[in-house]
PDB file of C-alpha atoms in Angstrom:
ATOM      1  CA  UNK A   1       0.000   0.000   0.000  1.00 60.00           C
ATOM      2  CA  UNK A   2       1.569   3.250  -1.101  1.00 64.00           C
ATOM      3  CA  UNK A   3       1.298   6.364   1.046  1.00 70.00           C
ATOM      4  CA  UNK A   4      -1.023   8.987  -0.470  1.00 78.00           C
ATOM      5  CA  UNK A   5       0.811  11.934  -1.974  1.00 84.00           C
ATOM      6  CA  UNK A   6       0.032  15.242  -0.253  1.00 89.00           C
ATOM      7  CA  UNK A   7      -2.308  17.039  -2.718  1.00 89.00           C
ATOM      8  CA  UNK A   8      -1.101  20.431  -1.503  1.00 92.00           C
ATOM      9  CA  UNK A   9       2.464  19.634  -2.543  1.00 91.00           C
ATOM     10  CA  UNK A  10       1.638  17.559  -5.608  1.00 87.00           C
ATOM     11  CA  UNK A  11       1.447  20.578  -7.879  1.00 89.00           C
ATOM     12  CA  UNK A  12       4.370  21.845  -9.919  1.00 91.00           C
ATOM     13  CA  UNK A  13       4.448  25.427  -8.687  1.00 94.00           C
ATOM     14  CA  UNK A  14       3.638  24.735  -5.029  1.00 94.00           C
ATOM     15  CA  UNK A  15       6.291  22.008  -4.971  1.00 94.00           C
ATOM     16  CA  UNK A  16       8.860  24.400  -6.452  1.00 94.00           C
ATOM     17  CA  UNK A  17       7.976  27.044  -3.839  1.00 96.00           C
ATOM     18  CA  UNK A  18       8.285  24.620  -0.934  1.00 96.00           C
ATOM     19  CA  UNK A  19      11.568  23.231  -2.379  1.00 95.00           C
ATOM     20  CA  UNK A  20      13.056  26.733  -2.428  1.00 95.00           C
ATOM     21  CA  UNK A  21      11.866  27.509   1.088  1.00 95.00           C
ATOM     22  CA  UNK A  22      13.123  24.168   2.458  1.00 94.00           C
ATOM     23  CA  UNK A  23      16.703  25.200   1.645  1.00 89.00           C
ATOM     24  CA  UNK A  24      16.716  28.791   2.926  1.00 91.00           C
ATOM     25  CA  UNK A  25      15.945  30.696   6.124  1.00 89.00           C
ATOM     26  CA  UNK A  26      13.357  32.789   4.280  1.00 90.00           C
ATOM     27  CA  UNK A  27      12.844  34.180   0.794  1.00 92.00           C
ATOM     28  CA  UNK A  28      11.313  37.265  -0.779  1.00 91.00           C
ATOM     29  CA  UNK A  29       8.289  36.886  -3.025  1.00 93.00           C
ATOM     30  CA  UNK A  30      10.322  38.327  -5.896  1.00 91.00           C
ATOM     31  CA  UNK A  31      13.143  35.801  -5.390  1.00 91.00           C
ATOM     32  CA  UNK A  32      10.640  32.934  -5.543  1.00 93.00           C
ATOM     33  CA  UNK A  33       9.010  34.496  -8.587  1.00 93.00           C
ATOM     34  CA  UNK A  34      12.359  34.769 -10.358  1.00 90.00           C
ATOM     35  CA  UNK A  35      13.378  31.224  -9.461  1.00 90.00           C
ATOM     36  CA  UNK A  36      10.085  29.649 -10.519  1.00 92.00           C
ATOM     37  CA  UNK A  37       9.390  31.878 -13.514  1.00 92.00           C
ATOM     38  CA  UNK A  38       5.741  32.094 -12.425  1.00 93.00           C
ATOM     39  CA  UNK A  39       3.494  35.134 -12.820  1.00 94.00           C
ATOM     40  CA  UNK A  40       2.765  37.211  -9.714  1.00 93.00           C
ATOM     41  CA  UNK A  41      -0.918  36.305  -9.782  1.00 94.00           C
ATOM     42  CA  UNK A  42      -0.449  32.556 -10.016  1.00 94.00           C
ATOM     43  CA  UNK A  43       2.349  32.591  -7.448  1.00 95.00           C
ATOM     44  CA  UNK A  44       0.219  34.591  -4.984  1.00 95.00           C
ATOM     45  CA  UNK A  45      -2.599  32.057  -5.270  1.00 95.00           C
ATOM     46  CA  UNK A  46      -0.261  29.101  -4.678  1.00 95.00           C
ATOM     47  CA  UNK A  47       1.475  30.832  -1.768  1.00 96.00           C
ATOM     48  CA  UNK A  48      -1.930  31.502  -0.196  1.00 95.00           C
ATOM     49  CA  UNK A  49      -2.759  27.796  -0.490  1.00 95.00           C
ATOM     50  CA  UNK A  50       0.523  26.776   1.156  1.00 96.00           C
ATOM     51  CA  UNK A  51      -0.072  29.373   3.852  1.00 96.00           C
ATOM     52  CA  UNK A  52      -3.635  28.147   4.458  1.00 96.00           C
ATOM     53  CA  UNK A  53      -2.296  24.595   4.855  1.00 95.00           C
ATOM     54  CA  UNK A  54       0.107  25.887   7.519  1.00 96.00           C
ATOM     55  CA  UNK A  55       3.158  24.909   5.461  1.00 97.00           C
ATOM     56  CA  UNK A  56       4.585  28.409   5.154  1.00 97.00           C
ATOM     57  CA  UNK A  57       4.206  31.775   6.842  1.00 96.00           C
ATOM     58  CA  UNK A  58       4.007  35.038   4.939  1.00 96.00           C
ATOM     59  CA  UNK A  59       5.182  38.314   6.404  1.00 94.00           C
ATOM     60  CA  UNK A  60       4.452  41.615   4.732  1.00 91.00           C
ATOM     61  CA  UNK A  61       6.697  44.565   5.497  1.00 87.00           C
ATOM     62  CA  UNK A  62       8.823  47.261   3.938  1.00 82.00           C
ATOM     63  CA  UNK A  63      12.426  47.570   2.893  1.00 76.00           C
ATOM     64  CA  UNK A  64      12.941  51.307   2.827  1.00 74.00           C
ATOM     65  CA  UNK A  65       9.822  52.576   1.076  1.00 77.00           C
ATOM     66  CA  UNK A  66       9.285  49.444  -0.988  1.00 80.00           C
ATOM     67  CA  UNK A  67       6.793  46.789   0.102  1.00 83.00           C
ATOM     68  CA  UNK A  68       8.334  43.410   0.769  1.00 86.00           C
ATOM     69  CA  UNK A  69       6.724  39.981   1.190  1.00 91.00           C
ATOM     70  CA  UNK A  70       8.801  37.353   2.932  1.00 93.00           C
ATOM     71  CA  UNK A  71       7.933  33.657   2.998  1.00 95.00           C
ATOM     72  CA  UNK A  72       9.262  31.105   5.447  1.00 95.00           C
ATOM     73  CA  UNK A  73       8.650  27.373   5.741  1.00 96.00           C
ATOM     74  CA  UNK A  74       7.081  26.108   8.989  1.00 97.00           C
ATOM     75  CA  UNK A  75       7.864  22.934  10.946  1.00 97.00           C
ATOM     76  CA  UNK A  76       4.652  21.431   9.540  1.00 96.00           C
ATOM     77  CA  UNK A  77       5.791  22.405   6.041  1.00 96.00           C
ATOM     78  CA  UNK A  78       9.190  20.785   6.494  1.00 95.00           C
ATOM     79  CA  UNK A  79       7.560  17.617   7.829  1.00 96.00           C
ATOM     80  CA  UNK A  80       5.090  17.527   4.931  1.00 95.00           C
ATOM     81  CA  UNK A  81       7.925  18.089   2.438  1.00 95.00           C
ATOM     82  CA  UNK A  82       9.976  15.298   4.022  1.00 95.00           C
ATOM     83  CA  UNK A  83       6.983  12.924   3.974  1.00 93.00           C
ATOM     84  CA  UNK A  84       6.297  13.850   0.354  1.00 93.00           C
ATOM     85  CA  UNK A  85       9.876  13.098  -0.744  1.00 93.00           C
ATOM     86  CA  UNK A  86       9.814   9.785   1.157  1.00 92.00           C
ATOM     87  CA  UNK A  87       6.537   8.846  -0.523  1.00 91.00           C
ATOM     88  CA  UNK A  88       7.960   9.703  -3.982  1.00 90.00           C
ATOM     89  CA  UNK A  89      11.011   7.546  -3.316  1.00 88.00           C
ATOM     90  CA  UNK A  90       8.754   4.630  -2.278  1.00 88.00           C
ATOM     91  CA  UNK A  91       6.749   4.989  -5.507  1.00 84.00           C
ATOM     92  CA  UNK A  92       9.935   4.981  -7.546  1.00 84.00           C
ATOM     93  CA  UNK A  93      11.603   2.063  -5.759  1.00 85.00           C
ATOM     94  CA  UNK A  94       8.382   0.008  -6.089  1.00 78.00           C
ATOM     95  CA  UNK A  95       8.340   0.700  -9.818  1.00 68.00           C
ATOM     96  CA  UNK A  96      11.859  -0.710 -10.346  1.00 63.00           C
TER      97      UNK A  96
ATOM     98  CA  UNK B   1       6.044  27.301 -14.491  1.00 61.00           C
ATOM     99  CA  UNK B   2       2.495  28.482 -14.964  1.00 51.00           C
ATOM    100  CA  UNK B   3       0.554  25.242 -15.068  1.00 51.00           C
ATOM    101  CA  UNK B   4      -0.321  23.575 -11.788  1.00 57.00           C
ATOM    102  CA  UNK B   5      -0.022  20.276 -13.552  1.00 65.00           C
ATOM    103  CA  UNK B   6       0.067  16.863 -11.932  1.00 66.00           C
ATOM    104  CA  UNK B   7       3.501  15.249 -12.153  1.00 79.00           C
ATOM    105  CA  UNK B   8       4.926  11.759 -12.053  1.00 84.00           C
ATOM    106  CA  UNK B   9       7.093  10.745  -9.073  1.00 85.00           C
ATOM    107  CA  UNK B  10      10.339  11.077 -11.031  1.00 88.00           C
ATOM    108  CA  UNK B  11       9.295  14.483 -12.450  1.00 88.00           C
ATOM    109  CA  UNK B  12       8.539  15.686  -8.934  1.00 90.00           C
ATOM    110  CA  UNK B  13      11.915  14.541  -7.582  1.00 91.00           C
ATOM    111  CA  UNK B  14      13.706  16.110 -10.559  1.00 92.00           C
ATOM    112  CA  UNK B  15      11.862  19.397  -9.949  1.00 92.00           C
ATOM    113  CA  UNK B  16      12.805  19.369  -6.252  1.00 93.00           C
ATOM    114  CA  UNK B  17      16.490  18.703  -7.019  1.00 93.00           C
ATOM    115  CA  UNK B  18      16.627  21.345  -9.758  1.00 92.00           C
ATOM    116  CA  UNK B  19      14.867  24.023  -7.716  1.00 92.00           C
ATOM    117  CA  UNK B  20      17.035  23.443  -4.635  1.00 90.00           C
ATOM    118  CA  UNK B  21      20.241  23.459  -6.691  1.00 89.00           C
ATOM    119  CA  UNK B  22      19.276  26.657  -8.505  1.00 89.00           C
ATOM    120  CA  UNK B  23      18.529  28.612  -5.348  1.00 87.00           C
ATOM    121  CA  UNK B  24      21.710  27.269  -3.708  1.00 84.00           C
ATOM    122  CA  UNK B  25      23.722  28.515  -6.697  1.00 87.00           C
ATOM    123  CA  UNK B  26      22.151  31.975  -6.538  1.00 86.00           C
ATOM    124  CA  UNK B  27      22.840  32.274  -2.792  1.00 84.00           C
ATOM    125  CA  UNK B  28      26.476  31.213  -3.124  1.00 84.00           C
ATOM    126  CA  UNK B  29      27.033  33.602  -6.026  1.00 85.00           C
ATOM    127  CA  UNK B  30      25.856  36.394  -3.723  1.00 83.00           C
ATOM    128  CA  UNK B  31      28.472  35.267  -1.183  1.00 82.00           C
ATOM    129  CA  UNK B  32      31.130  35.478  -3.870  1.00 87.00           C
ATOM    130  CA  UNK B  33      30.389  39.223  -4.179  1.00 89.00           C
ATOM    131  CA  UNK B  34      31.251  39.684  -0.500  1.00 87.00           C
ATOM    132  CA  UNK B  35      34.558  37.820  -0.809  1.00 89.00           C
ATOM    133  CA  UNK B  36      35.513  39.983  -3.796  1.00 93.00           C
ATOM    134  CA  UNK B  37      34.442  43.203  -2.043  1.00 93.00           C
ATOM    135  CA  UNK B  38      36.420  42.524   1.164  1.00 92.00           C
ATOM    136  CA  UNK B  39      39.369  41.156  -0.813  1.00 94.00           C
ATOM    137  CA  UNK B  40      39.636  44.268  -2.978  1.00 96.00           C
ATOM    138  CA  UNK B  41      39.201  46.519   0.073  1.00 95.00           C
ATOM    139  CA  UNK B  42      41.933  44.672   2.007  1.00 95.00           C
ATOM    140  CA  UNK B  43      44.304  44.809  -0.971  1.00 96.00           C
ATOM    141  CA  UNK B  44      43.741  48.513  -1.617  1.00 96.00           C
ATOM    142  CA  UNK B  45      43.871  49.577   2.041  1.00 95.00           C
ATOM    143  CA  UNK B  46      47.027  47.576   2.768  1.00 95.00           C
ATOM    144  CA  UNK B  47      48.762  49.154  -0.239  1.00 96.00           C
ATOM    145  CA  UNK B  48      47.594  52.663   0.732  1.00 96.00           C
ATOM    146  CA  UNK B  49      48.862  52.227   4.324  1.00 95.00           C
ATOM    147  CA  UNK B  50      52.090  50.664   3.039  1.00 95.00           C
ATOM    148  CA  UNK B  51      52.848  53.628   0.786  1.00 95.00           C
ATOM    149  CA  UNK B  52      51.880  56.200   3.436  1.00 95.00           C
ATOM    150  CA  UNK B  53      54.031  54.470   6.059  1.00 94.00           C
ATOM    151  CA  UNK B  54      56.880  54.005   3.589  1.00 93.00           C
ATOM    152  CA  UNK B  55      56.880  57.628   2.439  1.00 94.00           C
ATOM    153  CA  UNK B  56      56.373  59.329   5.847  1.00 94.00           C
ATOM    154  CA  UNK B  57      58.126  56.797   8.086  1.00 92.00           C
ATOM    155  CA  UNK B  58      55.208  56.933  10.512  1.00 91.00           C
ATOM    156  CA  UNK B  59      53.500  53.702  11.670  1.00 89.00           C
ATOM    157  CA  UNK B  60      50.521  55.754  12.872  1.00 90.00           C
ATOM    158  CA  UNK B  61      48.944  55.287   9.440  1.00 93.00           C
ATOM    159  CA  UNK B  62      47.992  51.824  10.729  1.00 89.00           C
ATOM    160  CA  UNK B  63      45.111  53.522  12.537  1.00 89.00           C
ATOM    161  CA  UNK B  64      43.461  53.657   9.099  1.00 92.00           C
ATOM    162  CA  UNK B  65      42.745  49.933   9.546  1.00 90.00           C
ATOM    163  CA  UNK B  66      39.965  50.870  11.941  1.00 88.00           C
ATOM    164  CA  UNK B  67      38.153  52.505   9.011  1.00 91.00           C
ATOM    165  CA  UNK B  68      38.009  49.172   7.198  1.00 90.00           C
ATOM    166  CA  UNK B  69      34.890  47.752   8.911  1.00 88.00           C
ATOM    167  CA  UNK B  70      32.991  51.010   8.287  1.00 90.00           C
ATOM    168  CA  UNK B  71      34.043  51.162   4.619  1.00 92.00           C
ATOM    169  CA  UNK B  72      33.413  47.434   4.078  1.00 90.00           C
ATOM    170  CA  UNK B  73      30.025  47.212   5.755  1.00 87.00           C
ATOM    171  CA  UNK B  74      28.989  50.554   4.218  1.00 89.00           C
ATOM    172  CA  UNK B  75      29.859  49.357   0.723  1.00 89.00           C
ATOM    173  CA  UNK B  76      28.219  45.966   1.356  1.00 84.00           C
ATOM    174  CA  UNK B  77      25.045  47.766   2.477  1.00 81.00           C
ATOM    175  CA  UNK B  78      25.092  49.863  -0.724  1.00 82.00           C
ATOM    176  CA  UNK B  79      25.640  46.760  -2.870  1.00 77.00           C
ATOM    177  CA  UNK B  80      22.764  44.973  -1.105  1.00 72.00           C
ATOM    178  CA  UNK B  81      20.496  48.007  -1.098  1.00 64.00           C
ATOM    179  CA  UNK B  82      18.131  46.626  -3.671  1.00 62.00           C
ATOM    180  CA  UNK B  83      14.471  45.945  -3.241  1.00 54.00           C
ATOM    181  CA  UNK B  84      14.785  42.172  -3.262  1.00 59.00           C
ATOM    182  CA  UNK B  85      17.214  40.685  -0.810  1.00 69.00           C
ATOM    183  CA  UNK B  86      18.752  37.350  -1.739  1.00 74.00           C
ATOM    184  CA  UNK B  87      17.923  34.710   0.857  1.00 83.00           C
ATOM    185  CA  UNK B  88      20.388  33.025   3.167  1.00 83.00           C
ATOM    186  CA  UNK B  89      20.948  29.329   3.604  1.00 86.00           C
ATOM    187  CA  UNK B  90      22.985  27.268   6.056  1.00 87.00           C
ATOM    188  CA  UNK B  91      26.208  27.690   4.042  1.00 87.00           C
ATOM    189  CA  UNK B  92      25.949  31.478   3.750  1.00 87.00           C
ATOM    190  CA  UNK B  93      25.043  31.696   7.462  1.00 90.00           C
ATOM    191  CA  UNK B  94      28.139  29.663   8.463  1.00 93.00           C
ATOM    192  CA  UNK B  95      30.381  31.724   6.163  1.00 90.00           C
ATOM    193  CA  UNK B  96      28.961  34.938   7.626  1.00 89.00           C
ATOM    194  CA  UNK B  97      29.530  33.728  11.186  1.00 94.00           C
ATOM    195  CA  UNK B  98      33.126  32.626  10.455  1.00 95.00           C
ATOM    196  CA  UNK B  99      34.064  35.972   8.941  1.00 92.00           C
ATOM    197  CA  UNK B 100      32.231  37.950  11.622  1.00 92.00           C
ATOM    198  CA  UNK B 101      34.274  36.064  14.230  1.00 95.00           C
ATOM    199  CA  UNK B 102      37.439  36.906  12.261  1.00 94.00           C
ATOM    200  CA  UNK B 103      36.428  40.592  12.155  1.00 91.00           C
ATOM    201  CA  UNK B 104      35.620  40.672  15.868  1.00 93.00           C
ATOM    202  CA  UNK B 105      38.910  39.058  16.942  1.00 95.00           C
ATOM    203  CA  UNK B 106      40.936  41.249  14.563  1.00 92.00           C
ATOM    204  CA  UNK B 107      39.433  44.548  15.712  1.00 90.00           C
ATOM    205  CA  UNK B 108      39.561  43.728  19.440  1.00 94.00           C
ATOM    206  CA  UNK B 109      43.117  42.354  19.338  1.00 94.00           C
ATOM    207  CA  UNK B 110      44.321  45.287  17.219  1.00 91.00           C
ATOM    208  CA  UNK B 111      42.875  47.725  19.759  1.00 91.00           C
ATOM    209  CA  UNK B 112      44.520  45.816  22.613  1.00 94.00           C
ATOM    210  CA  UNK B 113      47.865  45.730  20.733  1.00 92.00           C
ATOM    211  CA  UNK B 114      47.785  49.478  20.029  1.00 87.00           C
ATOM    212  CA  UNK B 115      46.441  50.788  23.325  1.00 89.00           C
ATOM    213  CA  UNK B 116      47.357  48.217  26.004  1.00 93.00           C
ATOM    214  CA  UNK B 117      49.605  45.202  25.357  1.00 93.00           C
ATOM    215  CA  UNK B 118      51.992  45.464  22.385  1.00 91.00           C
ATOM    216  CA  UNK B 119      52.122  42.275  20.328  1.00 92.00           C
ATOM    217  CA  UNK B 120      52.940  41.125  16.787  1.00 92.00           C
ATOM    218  CA  UNK B 121      49.464  41.935  15.517  1.00 92.00           C
ATOM    219  CA  UNK B 122      50.349  41.157  11.876  1.00 92.00           C
ATOM    220  CA  UNK B 123      51.179  37.584  12.857  1.00 95.00           C
ATOM    221  CA  UNK B 124      47.901  37.200  14.756  1.00 95.00           C
ATOM    222  CA  UNK B 125      45.682  38.730  12.059  1.00 94.00           C
ATOM    223  CA  UNK B 126      47.314  36.889   9.188  1.00 95.00           C
ATOM    224  CA  UNK B 127      46.876  33.654  11.164  1.00 96.00           C
ATOM    225  CA  UNK B 128      43.189  34.466  11.787  1.00 96.00           C
ATOM    226  CA  UNK B 129      42.772  35.388   8.111  1.00 94.00           C
ATOM    227  CA  UNK B 130      44.242  32.048   7.021  1.00 95.00           C
ATOM    228  CA  UNK B 131      42.089  30.180   9.547  1.00 96.00           C
ATOM    229  CA  UNK B 132      38.868  31.908   8.396  1.00 95.00           C
ATOM    230  CA  UNK B 133      39.808  31.245   4.764  1.00 92.00           C
ATOM    231  CA  UNK B 134      40.530  27.583   5.546  1.00 95.00           C
ATOM    232  CA  UNK B 135      37.170  27.204   7.362  1.00 95.00           C
ATOM    233  CA  UNK B 136      35.436  28.831   4.356  1.00 92.00           C
ATOM    234  CA  UNK B 137      37.055  26.249   2.103  1.00 90.00           C
ATOM    235  CA  UNK B 138      35.826  23.413   4.323  1.00 93.00           C
ATOM    236  CA  UNK B 139      32.278  24.861   4.433  1.00 91.00           C
ATOM    237  CA  UNK B 140      32.268  25.277   0.644  1.00 86.00           C
ATOM    238  CA  UNK B 141      33.864  21.831   0.194  1.00 85.00           C
ATOM    239  CA  UNK B 142      36.591  23.495  -1.868  1.00 85.00           C
ATOM    240  CA  UNK B 143      40.034  22.043  -1.202  1.00 86.00           C
ATOM    241  CA  UNK B 144      41.895  24.761  -3.175  1.00 85.00           C
ATOM    242  CA  UNK B 145      40.381  27.428  -0.887  1.00 88.00           C
ATOM    243  CA  UNK B 146      41.056  25.388   2.285  1.00 92.00           C
ATOM    244  CA  UNK B 147      44.679  24.741   1.285  1.00 92.00           C
ATOM    245  CA  UNK B 148      45.200  28.378   0.280  1.00 90.00           C
ATOM    246  CA  UNK B 149      43.921  29.325   3.760  1.00 93.00           C
ATOM    247  CA  UNK B 150      46.407  26.961   5.409  1.00 95.00           C
ATOM    248  CA  UNK B 151      49.287  28.359   3.352  1.00 93.00           C
ATOM    249  CA  UNK B 152      48.134  31.919   4.104  1.00 93.00           C
ATOM    250  CA  UNK B 153      47.859  31.266   7.850  1.00 95.00           C
ATOM    251  CA  UNK B 154      51.024  29.240   8.399  1.00 96.00           C
ATOM    252  CA  UNK B 155      53.217  30.887   5.752  1.00 94.00           C
ATOM    253  CA  UNK B 156      51.914  34.323   6.701  1.00 94.00           C
ATOM    254  CA  UNK B 157      52.676  33.769  10.405  1.00 95.00           C
ATOM    255  CA  UNK B 158      56.264  32.772   9.601  1.00 95.00           C
ATOM    256  CA  UNK B 159      56.650  35.707   7.200  1.00 95.00           C
ATOM    257  CA  UNK B 160      55.210  38.094   9.800  1.00 94.00           C
ATOM    258  CA  UNK B 161      58.111  37.230  12.092  1.00 94.00           C
ATOM    259  CA  UNK B 162      60.722  37.503   9.335  1.00 94.00           C
ATOM    260  CA  UNK B 163      59.429  40.725   7.737  1.00 93.00           C
ATOM    261  CA  UNK B 164      59.885  44.039   9.476  1.00 86.00           C
ATOM    262  CA  UNK B 165      57.780  47.222   9.762  1.00 86.00           C
ATOM    263  CA  UNK B 166      55.804  48.255   6.667  1.00 89.00           C
ATOM    264  CA  UNK B 167      56.891  45.208   4.623  1.00 93.00           C
ATOM    265  CA  UNK B 168      54.540  43.161   6.839  1.00 92.00           C
ATOM    266  CA  UNK B 169      51.609  45.010   5.272  1.00 93.00           C
ATOM    267  CA  UNK B 170      52.253  43.270   1.977  1.00 94.00           C
ATOM    268  CA  UNK B 171      51.049  40.060   3.646  1.00 93.00           C
ATOM    269  CA  UNK B 172      47.605  41.663   3.870  1.00 94.00           C
ATOM    270  CA  UNK B 173      47.847  42.605   0.208  1.00 95.00           C
ATOM    271  CA  UNK B 174      48.373  38.923  -0.560  1.00 93.00           C
ATOM    272  CA  UNK B 175      45.549  38.013   1.838  1.00 92.00           C
ATOM    273  CA  UNK B 176      43.231  40.452   0.067  1.00 94.00           C
ATOM    274  CA  UNK B 177      44.107  39.006  -3.319  1.00 94.00           C
ATOM    275  CA  UNK B 178      43.446  35.526  -1.935  1.00 90.00           C
ATOM    276  CA  UNK B 179      39.985  36.611  -0.746  1.00 90.00           C
ATOM    277  CA  UNK B 180      39.152  38.127  -4.125  1.00 94.00           C
ATOM    278  CA  UNK B 181      40.335  34.971  -5.898  1.00 91.00           C
ATOM    279  CA  UNK B 182      38.198  32.900  -3.497  1.00 88.00           C
ATOM    280  CA  UNK B 183      35.205  34.996  -4.545  1.00 91.00           C
ATOM    281  CA  UNK B 184      35.989  34.390  -8.206  1.00 92.00           C
ATOM    282  CA  UNK B 185      36.373  30.637  -7.567  1.00 87.00           C
ATOM    283  CA  UNK B 186      32.939  30.527  -5.866  1.00 85.00           C
ATOM    284  CA  UNK B 187      31.435  32.533  -8.719  1.00 87.00           C
ATOM    285  CA  UNK B 188      32.822  30.108 -11.303  1.00 87.00           C
ATOM    286  CA  UNK B 189      31.953  27.037  -9.212  1.00 81.00           C
ATOM    287  CA  UNK B 190      28.300  28.074  -8.904  1.00 78.00           C
ATOM    288  CA  UNK B 191      27.868  29.695 -12.311  1.00 76.00           C
TER     289      UNK B 191
END
């Protein structure tokens, strides 16, 4: 019996976002946008979904006079990401 | 990456690996900028103090070293003063901590050497510089940088005893060049 893949993470853009955040302390919205190549609108929607699931936190502030949105992965997000990778590896090893 | 498409297991793992590697590369390239900045600053300042000391015969020009943190951090702040800050990861955090420790020890010991207990401060700082460089090499898993740090620290300490007065400053010129080269190596490594 294979573990069920987390539907929140099993989406290309959300998975890319969580992969970036898993390797850094925090990241600006614009950094994530540049790394993923997504549009602002689509990225905002996916970030909201990750935030609603409790996988990331979003902090809005300013750097000088410019607005700045910072995202950070939570403990729950790291655990979900780890479980997701483990599940993927099980799928792949079963397929060999 | 506009479509929120469903992926196969191998596509998902490939995406994770690619995304993590890309952001790691970007972060380390940002670190390279700092190595180059401090390396150039150290090279230029050591040469300026060397020529001032050499031409006037006064060692008091060494007080200019205390301007280095202000110039370096000021320039780094200007370089980083863009809207979107690059994130930090474990490697950049460890590098930052190592070099902050180097800066702290250097400034405090220099102040003690000048105002309280005279000591061969060139020997101490060049040793610290080599040690910090060597630790950076280990963190970055770059043997050329680690070995260059060892040579800088050990060779520099010996040279600091053998060289006299302003000639010792040229060790910092070499140290600065080494830092700048380290930055270039990181930049090339994580292109």
